[in-house]
Amino acid sequence: VQLQASGGGLVQLGGSLRLSCAASGLQLYDYAIGWFRRAPGNEREGVAYISVRHGRTKYANSVKDRFTISKDNAANTIYLQMNSLKPWDTAVYYCAAGLITADVFRNPLDPKGYDYWGQGTQVTVSS
């Protein structure tokens, strides 16, 4: 299994970015896919999650109504559209995949449930 995250960069306050997570070695239908981030000095934080099988998404309160997670089944890719970016969104963003266990279903933004991680992509929001 490989996850390749891309799309990060430097953006001004209020700008937008779209992150991509290209998956190989797995089928999106069988896995929960999550986006997580870690800012300097902070713990890793769950941002958004999608289960293709269940048609389910979940967002952290801090990004709700600004971020949207979506899928492209044909490309086996998950996207994170980030709008109205704020300086505190600055972090390294990671995508991760995990089997849809009961724990992941209950707590989809908890990184402990995810087995496979991409390399991360830096997002920097300037004010």
Coordinates of N, CA, C and O in Angstrom, one line a residue:
V1 N 0.9 -1.2 0.0 CA 0.0 0.0 0.0 C 0.9 1.2 0.0 O 1.8 1.4 0.8
Q2 N 0.5 2.2 -0.9 CA 1.2 3.4 -0.9 C 0.2 4.6 -1.0 O -0.7 4.5 -1.8
L3 N 0.5 5.6 -0.3 CA -0.3 6.8 -0.4 C 0.6 8.0 -0.7 O 1.6 8.2 0.0
Q4 N 0.2 8.7 -1.7 CA 1.1 9.8 -2.2 C 0.3 11.1 -2.0 O -0.7 11.4 -2.8
A5 N 0.6 11.9 -1.0 CA -0.1 13.2 -0.8 C 0.7 14.3 -1.6 O 1.9 14.3 -1.7
S6 N -0.1 15.2 -2.2 CA 0.4 16.3 -2.9 C -0.5 17.5 -2.9 O -1.7 17.4 -2.4
G7 N -0.1 18.7 -3.3 CA -1.0 19.8 -3.5 C -0.7 20.9 -2.5 O -1.4 21.9 -2.5
G8 N 0.1 20.7 -1.5 CA 0.4 21.7 -0.5 C 1.1 22.9 -1.1 O 1.6 22.9 -2.3
G9 N 1.3 23.9 -0.3 CA 2.0 25.1 -0.8 C 1.8 26.3 0.1 O 1.2 26.1 1.2
L10 N 2.2 27.5 -0.4 CA 2.0 28.7 0.4 C 0.8 29.5 -0.2 O 0.7 29.7 -1.4
V11 N -0.1 29.9 0.7 CA -1.3 30.6 0.2 C -1.6 31.7 1.2 O -1.2 31.6 2.4
Q12 N -2.2 32.8 0.8 CA -2.6 33.9 1.6 C -3.8 33.6 2.4 O -4.6 32.7 2.0
L13 N -4.0 34.3 3.5 CA -5.2 34.2 4.3 C -6.4 34.3 3.4 O -6.5 35.2 2.6
G14 N -7.3 33.4 3.6 CA -8.6 33.4 2.8 C -8.5 32.6 1.5 O -9.5 32.5 0.8
G15 N -7.3 32.2 1.2 CA -7.1 31.4 -0.1 C -7.6 30.0 0.0 O -8.1 29.5 1.0
S16 N -7.3 29.3 -1.1 CA -7.7 27.9 -1.2 C -6.6 27.0 -1.8 O -5.7 27.5 -2.5
L17 N -6.7 25.8 -1.4 CA -5.8 24.8 -1.9 C -6.6 23.5 -2.0 O -7.5 23.2 -1.3
R18 N -6.1 22.6 -2.9 CA -6.7 21.3 -3.0 C -5.6 20.3 -2.9 O -4.7 20.2 -3.7
L19 N -5.7 19.4 -1.8 CA -4.7 18.4 -1.6 C -5.2 17.1 -2.3 O -6.5 16.8 -2.3
S20 N -4.3 16.3 -2.8 CA -4.6 15.0 -3.4 C -3.9 13.9 -2.7 O -2.8 14.1 -2.2
C21 N -4.6 12.8 -2.6 CA -4.0 11.6 -2.0 C -4.2 10.4 -3.0 O -5.3 9.9 -3.1
A22 N -3.2 10.1 -3.7 CA -3.3 9.0 -4.7 C -2.9 7.7 -4.0 O -1.8 7.6 -3.4
A23 N -3.8 6.7 -4.0 CA -3.6 5.5 -3.4 C -3.3 4.4 -4.4 O -3.9 4.3 -5.4
S24 N -2.4 3.5 -4.0 CA -2.1 2.3 -4.8 C -1.9 1.1 -3.8 O -1.6 1.3 -2.7
G25 N -2.3 0.0 -4.3 CA -2.2 -1.2 -3.5 C -3.4 -1.5 -2.6 O -3.5 -2.4 -1.8
L26 N -4.4 -0.6 -2.8 CA -5.7 -0.8 -2.1 C -6.8 -0.2 -2.9 O -6.6 0.6 -3.8
Q27 N -8.0 -0.7 -2.6 CA -9.2 -0.2 -3.2 C -9.9 0.8 -2.2 O -10.1 0.4 -1.0
L28 N -10.3 2.0 -2.6 CA -10.9 2.9 -1.7 C -12.1 2.3 -1.0 O -12.4 2.7 0.1
Y29 N -12.8 1.5 -1.7 CA -14.1 0.9 -1.1 C -13.9 0.2 0.2 O -14.7 0.1 1.1
D30 N -12.7 -0.4 0.3 CA -12.4 -1.2 1.5 C -11.8 -0.5 2.7 O -11.6 -1.1 3.7
Y31 N -11.5 0.8 2.5 CA -10.7 1.5 3.5 C -11.4 2.8 3.9 O -12.0 3.4 3.1
A32 N -11.2 3.2 5.2 CA -11.4 4.5 5.6 C -10.2 5.4 5.2 O -9.0 4.9 5.4
I33 N -10.4 6.5 4.6 CA -9.3 7.4 4.2 C -9.5 8.7 5.1 O -10.6 9.3 5.1
G34 N -8.4 9.1 5.7 CA -8.5 10.3 6.5 C -7.4 11.3 6.2 O -6.3 10.9 5.6
W35 N -7.7 12.5 6.4 CA -6.6 13.6 6.3 C -6.4 14.0 7.7 O -7.3 14.3 8.5
F36 N -5.1 14.1 8.0 CA -4.6 14.6 9.3 C -3.6 15.7 9.1 O -3.0 15.9 8.0
R37 N -3.4 16.4 10.2 CA -2.3 17.5 10.1 C -1.6 17.6 11.4 O -2.1 17.2 12.5
R38 N -0.4 18.1 11.3 CA 0.4 18.3 12.5 C 1.1 19.7 12.3 O 1.9 19.8 11.4
A39 N 0.8 20.6 13.2 CA 1.5 21.9 13.2 C 2.6 21.8 14.2 O 2.6 20.9 15.2
P40 N 3.7 22.6 14.1 CA 4.8 22.6 15.0 C 4.4 22.7 16.4 O 3.6 23.6 16.8
G41 N 4.8 21.8 17.3 CA 4.5 21.8 18.7 C 3.2 21.2 19.0 O 2.8 21.2 20.2
N42 N 2.4 20.8 18.1 CA 1.1 20.3 18.3 C 1.0 18.8 18.1 O 1.8 18.2 17.4
E43 N 0.0 18.2 18.6 CA -0.3 16.8 18.3 C -0.9 16.6 16.9 O -1.4 17.6 16.4
R44 N -0.8 15.4 16.4 CA -1.4 15.2 15.1 C -3.0 15.3 15.3 O -3.5 14.7 16.3
E45 N -3.6 15.9 14.4 CA -5.0 16.2 14.5 C -5.8 15.6 13.3 O -5.4 15.8 12.1
G46 N -6.9 15.0 13.5 CA -7.7 14.5 12.5 C -8.5 15.7 11.9 O -9.1 16.4 12.6
V47 N -8.5 15.8 10.6 CA -9.2 16.9 9.9 C -10.4 16.4 9.2 O -11.5 17.1 9.3
A48 N -10.4 15.4 8.4 CA -11.5 14.9 7.6 C -11.3 13.4 7.3 O -10.2 12.9 7.3
Y49 N -12.5 12.8 7.1 CA -12.5 11.3 6.8 C -13.6 11.0 5.8 O -14.6 11.7 5.8
I50 N -13.3 10.0 5.0 CA -14.4 9.5 4.1 C -14.3 8.0 4.1 O -13.3 7.4 4.1
S51 N -15.5 7.4 4.1 CA -15.7 6.0 3.8 C -16.5 5.9 2.6 O -17.7 6.3 2.5
V52 N -15.9 5.4 1.5 CA -16.6 5.2 0.2 C -17.7 4.2 0.4 O -18.8 4.4 -0.1
R53 N -17.4 3.1 1.1 CA -18.3 2.0 1.3 C -19.6 2.5 1.9 O -20.7 2.2 1.5
H54 N -19.5 3.4 2.9 CA -20.7 3.8 3.7 C -21.2 5.2 3.2 O -22.2 5.6 3.8
G55 N -20.5 5.8 2.3 CA -21.0 7.1 1.9 C -21.0 8.1 3.0 O -21.9 8.9 3.1
R56 N -19.9 8.1 3.8 CA -19.9 8.8 5.1 C -18.7 9.7 5.1 O -17.6 9.3 4.7
T57 N -18.9 10.9 5.6 CA -17.8 11.8 5.8 C -17.9 12.4 7.2 O -19.0 12.4 7.8
K58 N -16.8 12.9 7.7 CA -16.8 13.6 9.0 C -15.7 14.6 9.0 O -14.6 14.4 8.4
Y59 N -15.9 15.7 9.7 CA -14.9 16.8 9.7 C -14.7 17.2 11.1 O -15.6 17.2 12.0
A60 N -13.4 17.7 11.4 CA -13.1 18.3 12.6 C -13.9 19.7 12.7 O -14.1 20.3 11.7
N61 N -14.3 20.0 13.9 CA -15.1 21.3 14.0 C -14.3 22.5 13.5 O -14.9 23.4 13.0
S62 N -13.0 22.4 13.6 CA -12.2 23.6 13.2 C -12.2 23.8 11.7 O -11.8 24.9 11.2
V63 N -12.6 22.8 10.9 CA -12.6 22.9 9.4 C -13.9 22.8 8.8 O -14.1 22.9 7.6
K64 N -14.9 22.5 9.6 CA -16.3 22.3 9.1 C -16.7 23.5 8.3 O -16.5 24.6 8.7
D65 N -17.4 23.3 7.2 CA -17.9 24.3 6.3 C -16.8 25.1 5.5 O -17.1 25.9 4.7
R66 N -15.5 24.7 5.7 CA -14.4 25.3 4.9 C -13.7 24.2 4.1 O -13.3 24.5 3.0
F67 N -13.6 23.0 4.6 CA -12.9 21.9 3.9 C -14.0 20.9 3.4 O -15.0 20.6 4.1
T68 N -13.6 20.3 2.3 CA -14.5 19.2 1.7 C -13.6 18.1 1.3 O -12.7 18.3 0.5
I69 N -14.0 16.9 1.7 CA -13.3 15.7 1.3 C -14.1 15.0 0.2 O -15.3 14.9 0.3
S70 N -13.4 14.5 -0.8 CA -14.1 13.9 -1.9 C -13.3 12.8 -2.5 O -12.1 12.6 -2.2
K71 N -13.9 12.0 -3.4 CA -13.2 10.9 -4.0 C -13.3 10.9 -5.5 O -14.2 11.4 -6.1
D72 N -12.3 10.2 -6.1 CA -12.4 9.9 -7.5 C -12.1 8.4 -7.6 O -10.9 8.0 -7.6
N73 N -13.1 7.6 -7.8 CA -12.9 6.1 -7.7 C -12.0 5.7 -8.9 O -11.2 4.8 -8.7
A74 N -12.2 6.3 -10.1 CA -11.5 5.8 -11.2 C -10.0 6.1 -11.1 O -9.1 5.3 -11.5
A75 N -9.7 7.2 -10.4 CA -8.3 7.6 -10.2 C -7.7 7.0 -8.9 O -6.5 7.2 -8.6
N76 N -8.6 6.4 -8.1 CA -8.2 5.9 -6.7 C -7.6 7.0 -5.9 O -6.5 6.8 -5.3
T77 N -8.2 8.1 -5.9 CA -7.6 9.3 -5.3 C -8.7 10.0 -4.4 O -9.8 10.0 -4.8
I78 N -8.2 10.5 -3.3 CA -9.0 11.3 -2.4 C -8.5 12.7 -2.4 O -7.3 12.9 -2.4
Y79 N -9.4 13.6 -2.4 CA -9.1 15.1 -2.4 C -9.5 15.7 -1.1 O -10.5 15.3 -0.4
L80 N -8.8 16.8 -0.7 CA -9.3 17.7 0.3 C -9.2 19.1 -0.2 O -8.2 19.7 -0.4
Q81 N -10.4 19.6 -0.5 CA -10.6 21.0 -0.9 C -10.6 21.9 0.3 O -11.5 21.7 1.2
M82 N -9.7 22.8 0.4 CA -9.6 23.7 1.6 C -9.8 25.1 1.2 O -9.0 25.7 0.3
N83 N -10.9 25.7 1.7 CA -11.2 27.1 1.3 C -11.1 27.9 2.6 O -11.1 27.4 3.7
S84 N -11.1 29.2 2.4 CA -11.1 30.2 3.5 C -10.0 29.8 4.5 O -10.2 29.8 5.7
L85 N -8.8 29.6 4.0 CA -7.7 29.2 4.8 C -7.3 30.2 5.8 O -7.3 31.4 5.5
K86 N -6.9 29.8 7.0 CA -6.5 30.7 8.1 C -5.1 30.3 8.5 O -4.6 29.2 8.3
P87 N -4.4 31.2 9.1 CA -3.0 30.9 9.6 C -2.9 29.7 10.4 O -1.9 29.0 10.3
W88 N -3.9 29.4 11.2 CA -3.8 28.2 12.1 C -4.1 26.9 11.3 O -4.0 25.8 11.9
D89 N -4.3 27.0 10.0 CA -4.4 25.8 9.2 C -3.0 25.4 8.8 O -2.8 24.3 8.2
T90 N -2.0 26.2 9.0 CA -0.6 25.9 8.7 C -0.2 24.6 9.4 O -0.2 24.5 10.6
A91 N 0.3 23.6 8.6 CA 0.7 22.3 9.1 C 1.2 21.5 8.0 O 1.0 21.8 6.8
V92 N 1.8 20.3 8.4 CA 2.0 19.3 7.4 C 0.7 18.4 7.4 O 0.3 18.0 8.5
Y93 N 0.2 18.2 6.2 CA -1.0 17.4 6.0 C -0.6 16.0 5.5 O 0.1 15.9 4.6
Y94 N -1.2 15.0 6.2 CA -1.0 13.6 5.8 C -2.3 13.0 5.4 O -3.4 13.2 6.1
C95 N -2.3 12.1 4.5 CA -3.4 11.2 4.3 C -3.1 9.8 4.8 O -1.9 9.4 4.8
A96 N -4.1 9.1 5.2 CA -3.9 7.8 5.8 C -5.1 6.9 5.5 O -6.2 7.4 5.2
A97 N -4.8 5.6 5.5 CA -5.8 4.6 5.2 C -5.9 3.6 6.3 O -4.8 3.2 6.8
G98 N -7.1 3.1 6.6 CA -7.2 2.1 7.6 C -8.4 1.3 7.3 O -9.4 1.7 6.7
L99 N -8.4 0.0 7.7 CA -9.5 -0.9 7.5 C -10.7 -0.3 8.3 O -10.5 0.3 9.4
I100 N -11.9 -0.6 7.8 CA -13.1 0.0 8.5 C -13.5 -0.9 9.7 O -14.4 -1.6 9.6
T101 N -12.7 -0.8 10.8 CA -13.0 -1.5 12.0 C -14.1 -0.7 12.8 O -14.4 0.4 12.5
A102 N -14.6 -1.4 13.8 CA -15.5 -0.7 14.7 C -14.9 0.6 15.3 O -15.6 1.6 15.4
D103 N -13.7 0.5 15.7 CA -13.0 1.7 16.3 C -12.9 2.8 15.3 O -13.2 4.0 15.6
V104 N -12.6 2.5 14.1 CA -12.5 3.6 13.1 C -13.8 4.1 12.8 O -14.0 5.3 12.6
F105 N -14.8 3.3 12.7 CA -16.2 3.8 12.4 C -16.7 4.7 13.5 O -17.3 5.7 13.3
R106 N -16.3 4.4 14.8 CA -16.8 5.2 15.9 C -16.0 6.5 16.0 O -16.5 7.5 16.4
N107 N -14.7 6.4 15.7 CA -13.8 7.5 15.9 C -12.9 7.7 14.7 O -11.7 7.5 14.7
P108 N -13.5 8.1 13.6 CA -12.8 8.2 12.3 C -11.7 9.2 12.2 O -10.9 9.2 11.3
L109 N -11.7 10.2 13.2 CA -10.6 11.2 13.2 C -9.5 10.9 14.2 O -8.7 11.7 14.4
D110 N -9.6 9.7 14.7 CA -8.5 9.3 15.6 C -7.4 8.6 14.8 O -7.7 7.6 14.2
P111 N -6.2 9.1 14.8 CA -5.1 8.6 13.9 C -4.8 7.1 14.3 O -4.2 6.4 13.5
K112 N -5.1 6.7 15.5 CA -4.7 5.4 16.0 C -5.3 4.3 15.1 O -4.8 3.2 15.0
G113 N -6.4 4.5 14.5 CA -7.1 3.5 13.7 C -6.5 3.3 12.3 O -7.0 2.4 11.6
Y114 N -5.5 4.1 11.9 CA -5.0 4.1 10.5 C -3.7 3.4 10.4 O -2.8 3.7 11.2
D115 N -3.5 2.5 9.5 CA -2.4 1.7 9.3 C -1.3 2.2 8.3 O -0.2 1.9 8.4
Y116 N -1.8 2.9 7.3 CA -1.0 3.3 6.2 C -1.0 4.8 6.1 O -2.0 5.4 6.1
W117 N 0.2 5.4 6.0 CA 0.4 6.9 6.0 C 1.2 7.3 4.8 O 2.2 6.7 4.4
G118 N 0.7 8.4 4.2 CA 1.5 9.1 3.2 C 2.6 9.9 3.8 O 2.8 10.0 5.0
Q119 N 3.4 10.6 2.9 CA 4.6 11.3 3.4 C 4.3 12.7 3.8 O 5.2 13.3 4.4
G120 N 3.2 13.2 3.6 CA 2.9 14.6 4.1 C 3.2 15.6 3.1 O 4.1 15.5 2.3
T121 N 2.4 16.7 3.1 CA 2.6 17.8 2.2 C 2.4 19.1 3.1 O 1.4 19.2 3.9
Q122 N 3.3 20.0 2.9 CA 3.2 21.2 3.8 C 2.2 22.3 3.2 O 2.2 22.6 2.0
V123 N 1.4 22.8 4.1 CA 0.5 23.8 3.8 C 0.9 25.0 4.7 O 0.9 24.9 6.0
T124 N 1.1 26.2 4.1 CA 1.5 27.4 4.9 C 0.5 28.5 4.5 O 0.4 28.8 3.3
V125 N -0.1 29.1 5.5 CA -1.1 30.2 5.2 C -0.5 31.4 5.8 O -0.2 31.5 7.0
S126 N -0.2 32.4 5.0 CA 0.3 33.6 5.5 C -0.7 34.7 5.7 O -1.8 34.7 5.0
S127 N -0.5 35.5 6.7 CA -1.4 36.6 7.0 C -0.9 37.9 6.5 O -1.7 38.9 6.5

